[in-house]
XYZ file of C-alpha atoms in Angstrom:
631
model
C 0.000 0.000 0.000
C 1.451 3.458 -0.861
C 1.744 6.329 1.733
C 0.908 9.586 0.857
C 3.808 12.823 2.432
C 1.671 13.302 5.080
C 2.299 9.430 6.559
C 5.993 10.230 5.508
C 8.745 12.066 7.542
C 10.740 14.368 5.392
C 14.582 15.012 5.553
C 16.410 17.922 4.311
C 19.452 16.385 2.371
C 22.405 18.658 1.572
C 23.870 17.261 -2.116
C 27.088 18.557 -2.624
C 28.875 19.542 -5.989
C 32.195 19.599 -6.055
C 33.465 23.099 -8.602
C 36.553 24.375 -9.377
C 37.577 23.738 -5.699
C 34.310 25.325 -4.235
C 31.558 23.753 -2.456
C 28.346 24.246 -4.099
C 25.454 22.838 -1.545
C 21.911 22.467 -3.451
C 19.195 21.404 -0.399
C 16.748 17.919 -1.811
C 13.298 17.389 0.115
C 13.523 13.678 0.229
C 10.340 11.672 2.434
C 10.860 8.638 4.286
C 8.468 5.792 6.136
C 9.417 6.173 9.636
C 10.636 3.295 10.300
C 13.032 3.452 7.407
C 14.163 6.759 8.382
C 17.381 5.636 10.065
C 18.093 3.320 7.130
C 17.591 5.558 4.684
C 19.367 8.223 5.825
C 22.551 5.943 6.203
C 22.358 4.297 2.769
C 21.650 7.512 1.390
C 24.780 9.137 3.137
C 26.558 6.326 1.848
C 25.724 6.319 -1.817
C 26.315 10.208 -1.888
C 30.123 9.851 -0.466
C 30.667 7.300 -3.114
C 29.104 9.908 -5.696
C 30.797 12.660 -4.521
C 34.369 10.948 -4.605
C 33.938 9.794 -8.081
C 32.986 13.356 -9.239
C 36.127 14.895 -7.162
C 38.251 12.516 -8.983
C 37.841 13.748 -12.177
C 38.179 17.600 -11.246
C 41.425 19.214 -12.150
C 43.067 22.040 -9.845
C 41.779 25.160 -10.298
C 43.437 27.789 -8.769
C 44.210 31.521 -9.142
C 47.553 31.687 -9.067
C 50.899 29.696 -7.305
C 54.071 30.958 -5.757
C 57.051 29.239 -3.905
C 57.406 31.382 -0.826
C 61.169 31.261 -0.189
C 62.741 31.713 3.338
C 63.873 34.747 4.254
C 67.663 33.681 3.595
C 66.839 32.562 0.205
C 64.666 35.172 -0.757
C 67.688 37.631 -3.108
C 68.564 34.266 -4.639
C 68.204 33.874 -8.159
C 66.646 32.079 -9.643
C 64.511 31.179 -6.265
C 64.208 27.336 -6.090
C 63.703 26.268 -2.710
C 60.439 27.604 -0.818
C 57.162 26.430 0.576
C 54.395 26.074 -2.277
C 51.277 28.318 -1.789
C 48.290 28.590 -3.933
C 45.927 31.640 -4.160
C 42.329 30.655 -3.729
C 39.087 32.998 -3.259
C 42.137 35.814 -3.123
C 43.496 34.556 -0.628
C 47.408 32.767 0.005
C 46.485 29.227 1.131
C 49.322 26.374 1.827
C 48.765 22.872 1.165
C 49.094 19.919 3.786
C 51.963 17.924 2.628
C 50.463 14.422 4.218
C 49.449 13.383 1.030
C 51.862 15.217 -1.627
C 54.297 13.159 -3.729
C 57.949 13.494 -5.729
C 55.555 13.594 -8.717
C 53.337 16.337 -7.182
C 56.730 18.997 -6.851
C 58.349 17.648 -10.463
C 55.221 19.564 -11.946
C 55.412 22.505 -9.792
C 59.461 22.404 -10.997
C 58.541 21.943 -14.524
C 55.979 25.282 -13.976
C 58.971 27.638 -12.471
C 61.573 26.306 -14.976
C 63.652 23.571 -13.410
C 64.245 19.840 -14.704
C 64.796 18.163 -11.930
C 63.485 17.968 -7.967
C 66.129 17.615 -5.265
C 65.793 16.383 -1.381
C 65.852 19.255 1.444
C 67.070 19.539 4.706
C 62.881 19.887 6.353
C 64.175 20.768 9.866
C 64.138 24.637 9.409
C 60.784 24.688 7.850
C 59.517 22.696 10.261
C 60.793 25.038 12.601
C 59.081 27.701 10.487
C 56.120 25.867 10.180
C 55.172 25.897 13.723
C 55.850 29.683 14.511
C 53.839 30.748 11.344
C 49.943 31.347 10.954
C 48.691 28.522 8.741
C 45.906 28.852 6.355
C 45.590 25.600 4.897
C 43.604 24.892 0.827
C 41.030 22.533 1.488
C 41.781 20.041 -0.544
C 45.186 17.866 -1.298
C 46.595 17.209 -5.496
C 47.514 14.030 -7.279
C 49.662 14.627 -10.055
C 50.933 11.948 -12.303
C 54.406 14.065 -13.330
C 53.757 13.956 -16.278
C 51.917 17.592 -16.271
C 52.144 20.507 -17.611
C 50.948 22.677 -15.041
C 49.241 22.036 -11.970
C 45.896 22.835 -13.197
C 46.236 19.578 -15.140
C 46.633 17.481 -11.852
C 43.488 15.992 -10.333
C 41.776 17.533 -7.343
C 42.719 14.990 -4.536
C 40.218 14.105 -1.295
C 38.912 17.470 0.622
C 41.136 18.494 3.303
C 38.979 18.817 6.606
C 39.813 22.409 7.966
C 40.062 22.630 11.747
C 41.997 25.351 12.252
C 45.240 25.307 14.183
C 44.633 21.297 14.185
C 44.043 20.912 10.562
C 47.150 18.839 9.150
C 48.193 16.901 12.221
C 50.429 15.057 11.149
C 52.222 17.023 8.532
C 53.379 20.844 7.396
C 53.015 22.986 4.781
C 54.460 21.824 1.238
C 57.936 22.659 0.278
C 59.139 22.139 -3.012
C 63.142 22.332 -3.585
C 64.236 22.820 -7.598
C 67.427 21.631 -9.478
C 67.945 24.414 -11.775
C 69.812 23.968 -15.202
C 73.366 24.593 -15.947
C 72.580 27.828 -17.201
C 70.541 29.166 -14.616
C 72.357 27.642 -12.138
C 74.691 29.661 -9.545
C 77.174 27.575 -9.366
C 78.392 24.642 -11.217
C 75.089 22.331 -11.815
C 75.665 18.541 -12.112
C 73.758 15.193 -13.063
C 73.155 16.431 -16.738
C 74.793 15.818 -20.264
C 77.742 17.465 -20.782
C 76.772 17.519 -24.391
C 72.885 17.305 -24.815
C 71.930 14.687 -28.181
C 69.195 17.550 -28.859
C 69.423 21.267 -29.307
C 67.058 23.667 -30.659
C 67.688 26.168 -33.462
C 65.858 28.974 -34.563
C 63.577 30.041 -31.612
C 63.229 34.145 -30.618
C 63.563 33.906 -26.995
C 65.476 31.852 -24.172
C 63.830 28.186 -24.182
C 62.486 27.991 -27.824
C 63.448 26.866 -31.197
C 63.370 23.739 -33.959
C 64.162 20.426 -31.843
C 67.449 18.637 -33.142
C 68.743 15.446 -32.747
C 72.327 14.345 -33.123
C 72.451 11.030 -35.237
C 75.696 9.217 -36.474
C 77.515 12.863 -36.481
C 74.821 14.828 -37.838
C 72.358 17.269 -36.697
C 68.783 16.331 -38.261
C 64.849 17.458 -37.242
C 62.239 15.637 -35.867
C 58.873 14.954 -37.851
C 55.724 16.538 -36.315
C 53.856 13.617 -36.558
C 52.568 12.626 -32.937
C 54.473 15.428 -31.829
C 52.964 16.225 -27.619
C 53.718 17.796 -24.836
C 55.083 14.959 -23.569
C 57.575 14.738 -26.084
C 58.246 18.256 -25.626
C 58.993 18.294 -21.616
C 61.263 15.499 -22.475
C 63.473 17.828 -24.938
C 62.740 20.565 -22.055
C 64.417 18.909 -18.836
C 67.233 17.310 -21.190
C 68.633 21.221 -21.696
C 67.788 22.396 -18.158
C 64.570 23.824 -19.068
C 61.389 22.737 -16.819
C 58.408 21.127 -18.171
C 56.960 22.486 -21.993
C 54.780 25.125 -22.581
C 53.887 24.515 -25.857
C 54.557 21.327 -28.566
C 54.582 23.005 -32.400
C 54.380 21.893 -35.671
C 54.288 22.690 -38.861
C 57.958 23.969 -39.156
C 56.690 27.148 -36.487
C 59.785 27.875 -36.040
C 61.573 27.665 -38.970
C 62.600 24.657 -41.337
C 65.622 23.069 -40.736
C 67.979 21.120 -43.443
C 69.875 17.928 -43.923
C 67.657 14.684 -42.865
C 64.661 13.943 -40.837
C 66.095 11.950 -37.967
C 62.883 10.688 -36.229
C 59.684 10.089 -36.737
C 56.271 9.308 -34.850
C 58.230 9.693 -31.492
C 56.293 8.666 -28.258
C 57.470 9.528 -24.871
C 56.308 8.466 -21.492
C 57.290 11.705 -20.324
C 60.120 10.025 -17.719
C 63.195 9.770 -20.244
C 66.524 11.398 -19.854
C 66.852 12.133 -23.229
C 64.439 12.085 -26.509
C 66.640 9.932 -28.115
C 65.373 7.366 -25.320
C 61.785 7.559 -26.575
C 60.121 5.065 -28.847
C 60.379 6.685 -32.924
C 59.942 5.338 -36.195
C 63.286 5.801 -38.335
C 61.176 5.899 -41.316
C 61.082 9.293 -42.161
C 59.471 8.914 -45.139
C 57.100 11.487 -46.362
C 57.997 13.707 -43.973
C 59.667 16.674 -44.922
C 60.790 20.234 -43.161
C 57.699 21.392 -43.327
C 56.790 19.324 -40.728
C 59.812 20.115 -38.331
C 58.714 19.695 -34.762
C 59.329 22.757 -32.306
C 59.396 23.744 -28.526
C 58.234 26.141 -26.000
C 60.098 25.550 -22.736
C 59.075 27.270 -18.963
C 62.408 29.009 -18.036
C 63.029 30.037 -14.604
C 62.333 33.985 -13.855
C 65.830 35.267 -13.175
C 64.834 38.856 -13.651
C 67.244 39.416 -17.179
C 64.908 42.023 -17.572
C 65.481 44.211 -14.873
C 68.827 45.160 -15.665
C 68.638 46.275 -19.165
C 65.894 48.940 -20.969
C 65.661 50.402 -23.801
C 64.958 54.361 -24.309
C 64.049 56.793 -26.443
C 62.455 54.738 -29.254
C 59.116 55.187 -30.850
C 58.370 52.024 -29.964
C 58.860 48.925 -27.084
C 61.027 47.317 -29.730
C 64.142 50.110 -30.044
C 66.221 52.497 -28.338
C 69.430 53.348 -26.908
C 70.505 50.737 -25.053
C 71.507 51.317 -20.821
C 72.422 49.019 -18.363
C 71.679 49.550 -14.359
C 75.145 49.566 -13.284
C 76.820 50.002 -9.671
C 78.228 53.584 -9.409
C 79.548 55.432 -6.261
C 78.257 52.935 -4.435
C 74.573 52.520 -5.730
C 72.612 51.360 -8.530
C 72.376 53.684 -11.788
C 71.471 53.554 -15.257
C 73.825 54.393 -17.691
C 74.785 54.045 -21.844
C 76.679 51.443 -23.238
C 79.644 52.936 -25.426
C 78.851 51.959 -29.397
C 82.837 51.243 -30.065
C 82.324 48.024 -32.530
C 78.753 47.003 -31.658
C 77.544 45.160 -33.801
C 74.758 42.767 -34.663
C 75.697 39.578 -32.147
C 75.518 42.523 -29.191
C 71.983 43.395 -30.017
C 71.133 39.730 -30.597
C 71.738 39.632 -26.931
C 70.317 42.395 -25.798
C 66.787 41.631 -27.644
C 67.062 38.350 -26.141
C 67.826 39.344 -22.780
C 64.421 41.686 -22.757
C 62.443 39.034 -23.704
C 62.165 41.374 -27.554
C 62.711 38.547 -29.797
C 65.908 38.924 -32.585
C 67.486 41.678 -33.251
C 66.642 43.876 -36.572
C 69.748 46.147 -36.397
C 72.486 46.973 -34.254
C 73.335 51.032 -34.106
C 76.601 52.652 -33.498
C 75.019 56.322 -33.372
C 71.436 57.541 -31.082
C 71.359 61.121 -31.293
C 68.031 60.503 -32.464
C 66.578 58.823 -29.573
C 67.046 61.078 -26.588
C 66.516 59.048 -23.761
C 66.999 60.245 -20.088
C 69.719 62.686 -19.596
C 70.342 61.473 -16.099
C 71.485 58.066 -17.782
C 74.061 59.447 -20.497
C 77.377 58.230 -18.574
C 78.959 55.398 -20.560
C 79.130 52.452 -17.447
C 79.427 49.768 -20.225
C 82.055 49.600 -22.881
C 84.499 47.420 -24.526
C 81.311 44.387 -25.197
C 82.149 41.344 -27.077
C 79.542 38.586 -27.589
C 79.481 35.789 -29.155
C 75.407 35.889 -29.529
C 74.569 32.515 -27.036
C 74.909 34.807 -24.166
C 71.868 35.257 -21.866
C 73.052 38.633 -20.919
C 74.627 41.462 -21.816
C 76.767 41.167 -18.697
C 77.972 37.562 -19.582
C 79.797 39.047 -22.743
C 83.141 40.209 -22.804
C 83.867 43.722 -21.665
C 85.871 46.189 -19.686
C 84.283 46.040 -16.153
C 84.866 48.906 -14.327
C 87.752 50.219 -16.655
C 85.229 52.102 -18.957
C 87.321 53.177 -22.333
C 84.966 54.721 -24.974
C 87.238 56.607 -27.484
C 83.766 57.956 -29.220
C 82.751 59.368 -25.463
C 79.174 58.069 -25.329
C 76.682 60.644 -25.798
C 75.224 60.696 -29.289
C 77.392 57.526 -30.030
C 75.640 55.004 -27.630
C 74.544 51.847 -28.430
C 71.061 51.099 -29.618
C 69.017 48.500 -31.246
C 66.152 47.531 -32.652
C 63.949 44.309 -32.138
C 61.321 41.967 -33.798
C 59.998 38.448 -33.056
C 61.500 37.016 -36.817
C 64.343 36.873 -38.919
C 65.779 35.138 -41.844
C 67.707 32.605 -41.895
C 69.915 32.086 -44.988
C 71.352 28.130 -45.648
C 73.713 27.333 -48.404
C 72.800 23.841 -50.126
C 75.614 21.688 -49.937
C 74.774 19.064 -52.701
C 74.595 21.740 -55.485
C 78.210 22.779 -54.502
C 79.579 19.121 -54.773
C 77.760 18.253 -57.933
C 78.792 21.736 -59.927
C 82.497 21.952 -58.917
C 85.082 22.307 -61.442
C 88.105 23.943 -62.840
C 89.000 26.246 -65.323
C 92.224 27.764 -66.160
C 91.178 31.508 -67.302
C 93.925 34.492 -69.054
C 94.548 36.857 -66.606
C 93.068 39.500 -69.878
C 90.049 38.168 -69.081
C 89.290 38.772 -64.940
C 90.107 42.209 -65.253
C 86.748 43.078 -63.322
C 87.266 40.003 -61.367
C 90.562 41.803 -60.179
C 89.410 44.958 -59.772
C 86.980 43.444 -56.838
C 89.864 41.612 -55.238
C 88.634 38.145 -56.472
C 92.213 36.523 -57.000
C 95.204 35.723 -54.995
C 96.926 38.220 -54.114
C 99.140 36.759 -56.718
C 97.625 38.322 -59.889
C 98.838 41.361 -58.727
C 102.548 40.737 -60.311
C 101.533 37.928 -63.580
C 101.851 38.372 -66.913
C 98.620 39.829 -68.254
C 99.174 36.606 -71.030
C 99.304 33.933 -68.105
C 96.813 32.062 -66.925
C 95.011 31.243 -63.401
C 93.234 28.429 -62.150
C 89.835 28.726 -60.209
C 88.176 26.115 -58.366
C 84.299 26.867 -60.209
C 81.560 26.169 -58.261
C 77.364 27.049 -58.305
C 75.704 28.079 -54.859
C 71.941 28.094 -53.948
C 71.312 29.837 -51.057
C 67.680 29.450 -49.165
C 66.013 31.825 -46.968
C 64.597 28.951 -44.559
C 64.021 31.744 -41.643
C 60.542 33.248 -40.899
C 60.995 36.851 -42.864
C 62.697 37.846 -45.702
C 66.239 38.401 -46.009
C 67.192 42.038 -47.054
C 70.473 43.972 -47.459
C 71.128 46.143 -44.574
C 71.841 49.479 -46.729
C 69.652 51.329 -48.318
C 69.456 52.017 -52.331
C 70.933 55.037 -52.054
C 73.706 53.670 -50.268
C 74.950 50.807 -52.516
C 78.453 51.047 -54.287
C 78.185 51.347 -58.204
C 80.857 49.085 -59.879
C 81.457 50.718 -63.321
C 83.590 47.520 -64.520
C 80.897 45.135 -63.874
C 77.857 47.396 -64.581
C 76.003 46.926 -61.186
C 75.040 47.674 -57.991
C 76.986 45.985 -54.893
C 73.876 46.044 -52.083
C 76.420 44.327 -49.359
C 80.150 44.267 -49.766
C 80.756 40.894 -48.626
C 77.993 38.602 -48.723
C 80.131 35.251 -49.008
C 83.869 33.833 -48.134
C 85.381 31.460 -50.062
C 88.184 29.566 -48.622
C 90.662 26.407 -49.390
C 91.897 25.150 -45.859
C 94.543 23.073 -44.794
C 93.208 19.714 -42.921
C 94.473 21.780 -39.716
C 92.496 24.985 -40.712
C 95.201 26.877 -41.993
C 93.747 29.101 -44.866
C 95.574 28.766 -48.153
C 93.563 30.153 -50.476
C 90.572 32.478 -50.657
C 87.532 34.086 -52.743
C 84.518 36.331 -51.596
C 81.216 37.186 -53.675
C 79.583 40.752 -53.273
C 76.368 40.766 -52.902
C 75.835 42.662 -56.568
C 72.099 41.030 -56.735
C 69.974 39.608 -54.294
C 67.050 38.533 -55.543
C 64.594 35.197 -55.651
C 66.061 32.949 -58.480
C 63.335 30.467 -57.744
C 60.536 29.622 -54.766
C 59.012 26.771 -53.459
C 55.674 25.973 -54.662
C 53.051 28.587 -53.868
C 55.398 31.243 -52.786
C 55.576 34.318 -55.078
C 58.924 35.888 -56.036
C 59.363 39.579 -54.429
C 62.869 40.746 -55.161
C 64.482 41.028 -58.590
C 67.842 42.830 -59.862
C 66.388 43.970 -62.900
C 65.855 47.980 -63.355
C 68.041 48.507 -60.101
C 64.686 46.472 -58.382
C 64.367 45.982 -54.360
C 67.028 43.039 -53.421
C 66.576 40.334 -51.296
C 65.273 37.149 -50.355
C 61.698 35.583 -49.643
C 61.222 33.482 -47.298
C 60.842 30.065 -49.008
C 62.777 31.529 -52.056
C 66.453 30.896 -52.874
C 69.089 32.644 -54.453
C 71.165 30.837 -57.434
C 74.895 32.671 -58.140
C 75.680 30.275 -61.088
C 79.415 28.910 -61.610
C 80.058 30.392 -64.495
C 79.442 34.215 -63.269
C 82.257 36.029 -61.816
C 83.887 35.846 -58.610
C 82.507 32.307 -58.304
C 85.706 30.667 -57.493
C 88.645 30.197 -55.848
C 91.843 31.086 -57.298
C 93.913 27.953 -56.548
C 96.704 28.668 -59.117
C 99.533 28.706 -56.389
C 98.018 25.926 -54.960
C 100.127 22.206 -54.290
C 98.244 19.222 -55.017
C 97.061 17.478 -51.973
C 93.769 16.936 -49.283
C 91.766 20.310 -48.087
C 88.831 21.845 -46.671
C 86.482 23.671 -49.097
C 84.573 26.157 -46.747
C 82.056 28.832 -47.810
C 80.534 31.325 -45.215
C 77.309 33.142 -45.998
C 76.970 37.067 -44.491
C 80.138 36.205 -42.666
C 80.390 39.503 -40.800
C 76.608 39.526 -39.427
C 76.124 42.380 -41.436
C 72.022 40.825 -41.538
C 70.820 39.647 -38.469
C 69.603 35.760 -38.504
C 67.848 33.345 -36.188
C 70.679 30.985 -36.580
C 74.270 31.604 -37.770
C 75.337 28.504 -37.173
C 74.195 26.499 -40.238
C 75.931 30.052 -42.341
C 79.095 27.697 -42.378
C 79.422 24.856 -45.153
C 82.851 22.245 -45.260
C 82.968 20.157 -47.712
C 86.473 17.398 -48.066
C 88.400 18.071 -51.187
C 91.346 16.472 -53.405
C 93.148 17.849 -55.734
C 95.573 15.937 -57.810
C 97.586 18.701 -59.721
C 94.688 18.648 -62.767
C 91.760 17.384 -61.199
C 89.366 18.234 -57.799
C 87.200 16.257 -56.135
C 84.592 17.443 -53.560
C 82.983 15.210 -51.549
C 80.955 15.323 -47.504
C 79.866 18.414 -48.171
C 77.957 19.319 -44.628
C 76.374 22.273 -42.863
C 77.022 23.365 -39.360
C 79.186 21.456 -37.146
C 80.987 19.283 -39.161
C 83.273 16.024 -38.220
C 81.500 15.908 -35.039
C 82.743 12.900 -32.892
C 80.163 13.109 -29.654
C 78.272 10.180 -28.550
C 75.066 9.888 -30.694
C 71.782 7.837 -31.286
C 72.521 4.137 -33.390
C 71.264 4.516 -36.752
């Protein structure tokens, strides 16, 4: 027989939602025989614990923001890795009970702030801490697989039960202690690779660029397909970075050259290198439009505080000054222009988080920054471009010697988030060498731009010289187009030749000796840069003809055929014997590029008296003889 409410006794049931880590409490009128009432009621609280631990489960962490809270010792450390881990929750700083947090748990909150690696801690002073501090404790504890991103990935663990002073018993706040990479480190950092089998190329700011792999002495990409975050991290904490920010594809970063060395990789997330993860060798139909890329969390070491930029009419340029210590305090002040060139502002773009550089000036008259910071407290700066900071270059220190006197001759610079990136290819060079012996009547011109040994100067205008012929095709593989850095008005008319030089020297020639002695040597002016040809659906831009704009689009490339002149090497006072064939594209960074490194090509070469051979022509680092990954 049914019973109507009125035979019933009712209950008011609280059913709770679990949200974003808020309680969300909806009340249920729910009737009961009353007998069953105590039954019920117990079932019912049963059955809604199960319910509301399955939904909890499946939550993520949703917090406003983090922090590791160092000690007060620790705190002018940099970068801070030590500290206890506090999360900021209805605007409030909250710590988290460490009774149920894991290694795993503080290898994501590493991988957030930059670091590879977690390392033990001494726990006595925090304890110590711990017990003379106010605690305000997040209600609920994390389970992370390590594998994360970020800690909003992690899965909301079991509610905390908050009982004020009490709540925690029988732990402490979390503390969370960093390994930082070599780089970042203070001192010497151990338990990594001297020599990393990955790098990354091409990438605008500190922890980006084209992943690498070294294989059987060669540097080759990785194909994008099943490219993830996992894979990423992995390539991340094998330089010293922390965990990925981002996994790209689709060549994002630029295209790289030479062969695809892996394929379909898939990482568990846990290997020491990304040469340890499982990958197809096949790499075929892949090409460099499908290089993989990286976006890596670096640790916050504050680059940016010690370096601005004034005076520009924009963010991206300005005279450069450095806070420096003078009289005893901290100042800003100019950097003195004497030789600055492109690598210096490579740095310095860096360094402010600006991207590449665009162009490096030796004059700012015309950016009139503060005249309280026109005393030259920098001078003397060398870089070699890898440097984090300006400081890390060579310089002077506190012996300032600035022959132009600072002032209107400060250093400046200019910024942007791309840049070319020019790349010789190396097969054309070994499949189009030759020699020819040519009568000194005819490389008049050729002489007149200082395109033979120094030789011709004295021979008989009837004898004859023999140069090492060769075709080059250079590609613009970078992310904008490559263009000369003076203007049209500014090019140098060469009557002999009838044209326009747009850079002096675009491209050294050189014969070496197997111990890099030079023996012999060419160069190529720039007289026309222009796309000779494009890859498909890519539009030629720049063309020579009718003294036309010069340069080169990006996914164009540039053919100076063999039989033009200056093409060569003059090798007429050269022995038979073995050498090094090297050519160097905008060998004095007249242009700035995302990667100078693959600007270099070495190629073996014979020569028997009346014939050459070329042969291993490579790009880059050549005759490398670090460990690598088994073909």
């Amino acid at each position: 027989m049914d019973s109507s409410p009125e035979d019933c006794d009712w209950l008011l049931y609280p059913v709770e939602w679990f949200m974003f880590g808020t309680v969300v409490c909806s009340w249920t009128k729910i009737y009961f025989q009353r007998s069953e009432l105590y039954i019920l009621s117990a079932v019912l609280r049963a059955v809604m614990t199960l319910f509301l631990c399955s939904v909890s489960q499946g939550l993520t962490v949703q917090v406003e923001d983090m922090r590791i809270r160092a000690t007060y010792s620790q705190r002018k450390r940099i970068p801070i890795t030590e500290g206890f881990l506090e999360v900021k929750d209805g605007g409030k700083w909250r710590q988290i009970c460490n009774e149920e947090w894991t290694e795993m748990n503080s290898r994501v909150i590493c991988g957030m702030y930059g670091f590879p690696g977690v390392k033990r801690f001494n726990t006595r002073p925090y304890k110590l801490l711990a017990k003379r501090r106010k605690k305000n404790y997040w209600g609920f504890s994390v389970n992370c697989t390590g594998n994360e991103a970020n800690l909003a990935d992690c899965k909301l663990g079991r509610e905390i039960e908050l009982k004020g002073n009490s709540t925690c018993g029988q732990g402490m706040p979390v503390v969370v202690s960093c390994v930082p990479g070599r780089a970042f480190a203070p001192s010497v950092s151990t338990g990594f690779r001297k020599q990393p089998l990955v790098r990354l190329r091409g990438g605008a700011m500190i922890g980006e660029g084209r992943v690498e792999v070294l294989k059987n002495g060669e540097w080759g990409t990785v194909c994008d397909d099943n490219w993830n975050i996992r894979a990423a991290t992995v390539v991340c904490r094998e330089l010293g970075f922390g965990s990925a920010k981002e996994a790209l594809t689709g060549a994002r970063l630029g295209q790289g050259i030479g062969l695809v060395h892996m394929n379909e990789v898939e990482c568990s997330g846990f290997e020491k290198s990304l040469t340890e993860c499982y990958f197809n060798r096949d790499a075929l139909g892949c090409s460099h439009e499908e290089d993989a890329a990286v976006r890596c969390n670096v640790p916050a070491m504050g680059f940016h505080t010690r370096l601005r930029l004034s005076g520009g009419r924009n963010p991206y340029e300005g005279r450069v000054e450095v806070l420096a210590e003078k009289n005893g305090t901290l100042a800003w002040g100019t950097v003195c222009s004497d030789n600055w060139g492109t690598m210096e502002a490579m740095v310095v773009c860096r360094q402010l988080g600006l991207g590449f550089a665009s162009h490096a000036f030796q004059e700012t008259w015309y950016w009139g920054g503060e005249s309280s910071a026109d005393t030259v407290v920098m001078s003397g700066v060398r870089c070699s471009g890898t440097e984090l900071t300006l400081d890390q270059c060579l310089h002077h220190g506190k012996h300032i010697q600035c022959a132009k006197g600072g002032g209107r001759f400060s250093a400046g610079v200019s910024c942007t988030q791309t840049a070319p990136d020019l790349v010789l290819n190396a097969q054309v060079v070994e499949q189009t060498t030759y020699l020819e012996d040519r009568p000194m009547y005819a490389l008049q011109c050729a002489q007149e731009e200082n395109c033979l040994s120094s030789s011709a100067d004295k021979a008989d205008p009837t004898s004859y010289r023999r140069l090492l012929r060769f075709s080059s095709q250079i590609h613009n593989n970078g992310q904008s187009d490559f263009r000369p850095r003076a203007a049209h008005h500014s090019w140098i008319w060469h009557e002999c030749h009838r044209h326009y030089h747009s850079m002096e020297v675009f491209t050294h020639y050189d014969l070496l000796s197997l111990n890099g002695t030079k023996v012999a040597e060419g160069h190529k002016a720039s007289f026309c840069l222009e796309d000779s040809n494009c890859d498909e659906g890519i539009q030629k831009r720049y063309e020579c003809a009718n003294f036309g704009a010069q340069g080169i689009t990006v996914g164009c490339w540039d053919t100076y055929r063999h039989d033009i002149d200056c093409q060569w090497i003059d090798i007429t006072d050269i022995k038979p014997g073995d050498y090094i064939f090297q050519v160097v594209i905008n060998p004095n960074y007249e242009v700035a590029e995302s990667d100078y490194t693959n600007n270099v090509m070495k190629c073996r070469s014979r020569y028997d008296g009346q014939r050459i051979w070329m042969y291993n022509c490579r790009i880059g680092e050549t005759f490398i003889s670090y460990p690598h990954i088994k073909g």
